[in-house]
């Protein structure tokens, strides 16, 4: 299956992606994770992306598109993939279409996880990541076990200020790709509020998968 997960920051894309890739056995392609790895490694891409990310802006299309176009050509993506956080702009969506067309493949579905703006800041500021396992926690909604609390990371852009900037970008740049996919009959809307397990069940059902 070739899938895209769309949603505002903190919608639960990473959380749901973990369940989905396990179920589907396809690679999880998170452009946020790829860009953070480039920043941590100090690559040319990382140096260019860092400022945009810290401020809660979008990294420019010319930097992000090639990462994904090259990644989906790799052999582990032949049977499918789950894109998380890409595309985030209309030009990214069009570039992905061209790349898939050239490869003779097509998307199966685009899942939008919907969460109202007023819930987003609390989700983002309480998010913590485990750098060893990649697991995503929340201080209130999904508290980490005590023994790993010391090693958890708080993302630099998970501040209230950067979160509000990201939310604004989501509405101005990313939300317009939703009608683009709706017109193609690919869109599945999922309510992202409530128990993550229940959300996963709804998501599987929307994709025609058994839980
Ligand atoms: P979130 O969990 O808030 O949805 P991500 O981890 O997906 O955030 O992305 C973190 C940051 O990385 C974004 O705020 C943006 O600066 C950058 N980024 C990730 N994916 C893209 C993309 N497709 N286009 C532009 N910038 C991106
Ligand atoms: P995204 O990748 O869309 O930015 P995450 O999956 O990282 O979102 O989730 C953002 C934060 O919200 C994390 O701290 C996560 O533990 C928490 N979270 C995820 N799903 C839910 C949910 N259904 N209800 C409450 N909190 C959630």
Coordinates of C-alpha atoms and ligand atoms in Angstrom, one line a residue, residues 7-16 84 113 123-124 126-129 136-139 141-142 155 166 192-196 199, ligand 2:
X7 CA -2.6 16.5 9.7
X8 CA -1.7 19.5 11.7
X9 CA 1.3 19.3 14.1
X10 CA 0.4 17.1 17.0
X11 CA -2.5 15.4 15.2
X12 CA -1.0 12.0 16.0
X13 CA 0.6 11.3 12.6
X14 CA 3.8 9.8 14.2
X15 CA 1.7 7.8 16.8
X16 CA -0.6 6.3 14.2
X84 CA 4.2 11.0 7.2
X113 CA -6.2 13.1 10.9
X123 CA -0.3 18.1 22.6
X124 CA 2.9 19.7 21.2
X126 CA 3.9 18.0 26.3
X127 CA 5.4 15.8 23.6
X128 CA 8.6 13.9 24.5
X129 CA 10.6 11.6 22.2
X136 CA 6.5 9.2 21.2
X137 CA 5.2 10.1 24.6
X138 CA 3.1 12.8 26.2
X139 CA 3.7 14.1 29.7
X141 CA -1.7 11.9 27.7
X142 CA 0.8 9.1 27.3
X155 CA 12.0 18.9 20.3
X166 CA 3.5 25.6 12.4
X192 CA -7.9 12.4 15.8
X193 CA -9.5 13.2 19.1
X194 CA -9.8 10.4 21.7
X195 CA -8.1 7.2 22.6
X196 CA -5.2 6.5 20.2
X199 CA -8.3 6.1 16.3
Ligands
LIG2 P1 2.3 14.4 14.9 O1 3.3 13.4 14.3 O2 1.1 14.6 14.0 O3 3.0 15.7 15.1 P2 2.4 12.8 17.3 O4 2.0 11.5 17.0 O5 3.9 13.1 17.6 O6 1.8 13.9 16.3 O7 1.6 13.3 18.6 C1 1.8 14.6 19.2 C2 1.6 14.4 20.7 O8 0.3 14.1 21.1 C3 2.5 13.3 21.3 O9 3.0 13.7 22.6 C4 1.5 12.1 21.5 O10 1.9 11.3 22.5 C5 0.2 12.8 21.7 N1 -0.9 12.1 21.1 C6 -1.0 11.4 20.0 N2 -2.2 10.9 19.8 C7 -3.0 11.4 20.8 C8 -4.4 11.3 21.1 N3 -5.2 10.6 20.4 N4 -4.8 11.9 22.3 C9 -3.9 12.6 23.0 N5 -2.6 12.8 22.8 C10 -2.2 12.2 21.7

